[in-house]
XYZ file of C-alpha atoms in Angstrom:
88
model
C -15.868 86.953 20.080
C -17.274 85.481 16.965
C -18.356 88.895 15.631
C -14.940 90.384 16.320
C -13.246 87.348 14.759
C -15.262 87.828 11.545
C -14.082 91.386 11.254
C -10.356 90.687 11.527
C -8.436 89.896 8.410
C -5.478 87.539 8.746
C -2.080 88.238 7.145
C -0.739 85.430 4.958
C 2.880 85.139 3.968
C 3.892 82.625 1.278
C 7.590 81.966 0.856
C 9.720 79.370 -0.881
C 13.210 78.016 -0.056
C 14.419 75.459 -2.549
C 11.351 73.278 -3.240
C 9.778 73.793 0.164
C 6.921 76.277 0.386
C 5.983 77.918 3.739
C 2.487 79.273 4.247
C 2.192 81.368 7.438
C -1.100 82.884 8.502
C -1.186 85.391 11.316
C -4.385 86.655 12.962
C -5.324 88.371 16.208
C -6.214 84.976 17.668
C -3.771 82.450 16.230
C -0.726 81.945 14.057
C -0.412 78.865 11.863
C 2.456 77.759 9.623
C 2.716 74.858 7.235
C 5.715 73.692 5.217
C 5.250 71.502 2.152
C 6.436 70.432 -1.293
C 4.042 70.765 -4.170
C 2.220 67.497 -4.961
C 3.459 65.653 -1.867
C 1.050 64.616 0.904
C 1.830 65.961 4.411
C 0.277 65.892 7.847
C -1.324 69.128 8.958
C -3.082 70.398 12.072
C -5.594 73.013 11.005
C -6.341 76.300 12.831
C -9.348 74.538 14.412
C -7.115 71.620 15.537
C -8.205 69.049 13.048
C -5.590 66.430 12.049
C -5.726 66.200 8.217
C -3.739 64.791 5.330
C -3.025 67.634 2.855
C -1.713 68.001 -0.674
C -1.037 71.367 -2.316
C -0.685 71.664 -6.090
C -0.162 74.608 -8.448
C -2.885 74.964 -11.086
C -2.818 77.908 -13.462
C -1.134 80.245 -10.950
C -3.433 79.133 -8.120
C -2.372 77.127 -5.067
C -4.970 74.342 -4.637
C -4.896 72.893 -1.093
C -6.878 69.712 -0.496
C -7.425 68.528 3.136
C -8.769 65.076 3.906
C -9.894 63.701 7.311
C -12.404 61.217 8.656
C -13.778 60.501 5.159
C -14.309 64.209 4.525
C -12.523 66.628 2.112
C -12.201 70.322 1.702
C -10.440 72.327 -0.987
C -8.933 75.768 -0.465
C -7.809 77.784 -3.501
C -5.366 80.676 -3.016
C -4.796 83.136 -5.832
C -2.486 86.186 -5.741
C -3.260 89.197 -7.912
C -2.418 92.851 -7.561
C -0.494 92.072 -4.313
C -3.740 90.723 -2.773
C -4.425 87.062 -1.758
C -7.893 85.643 -2.430
C -8.897 82.444 -0.620
C -11.927 80.500 -1.916
């Protein structure tokens, strides 16, 4: 399953209604959706079921998503160019 999972590429849809951004990720195994306002902390359950506190900001055209839990922190950077999304 792990090998198959690494070969599938999820589809991510980013949309905005008013000042609320929706980030929906669909893969063969799971669909996740988060709704947030830029710069405001929100509770998030990650795809691997961690409960985290998240903040998403916009920095130079990149969405910077910081997740904090149990004294740990991870940063996800999403950048759209040429109709392609890069996640680092």
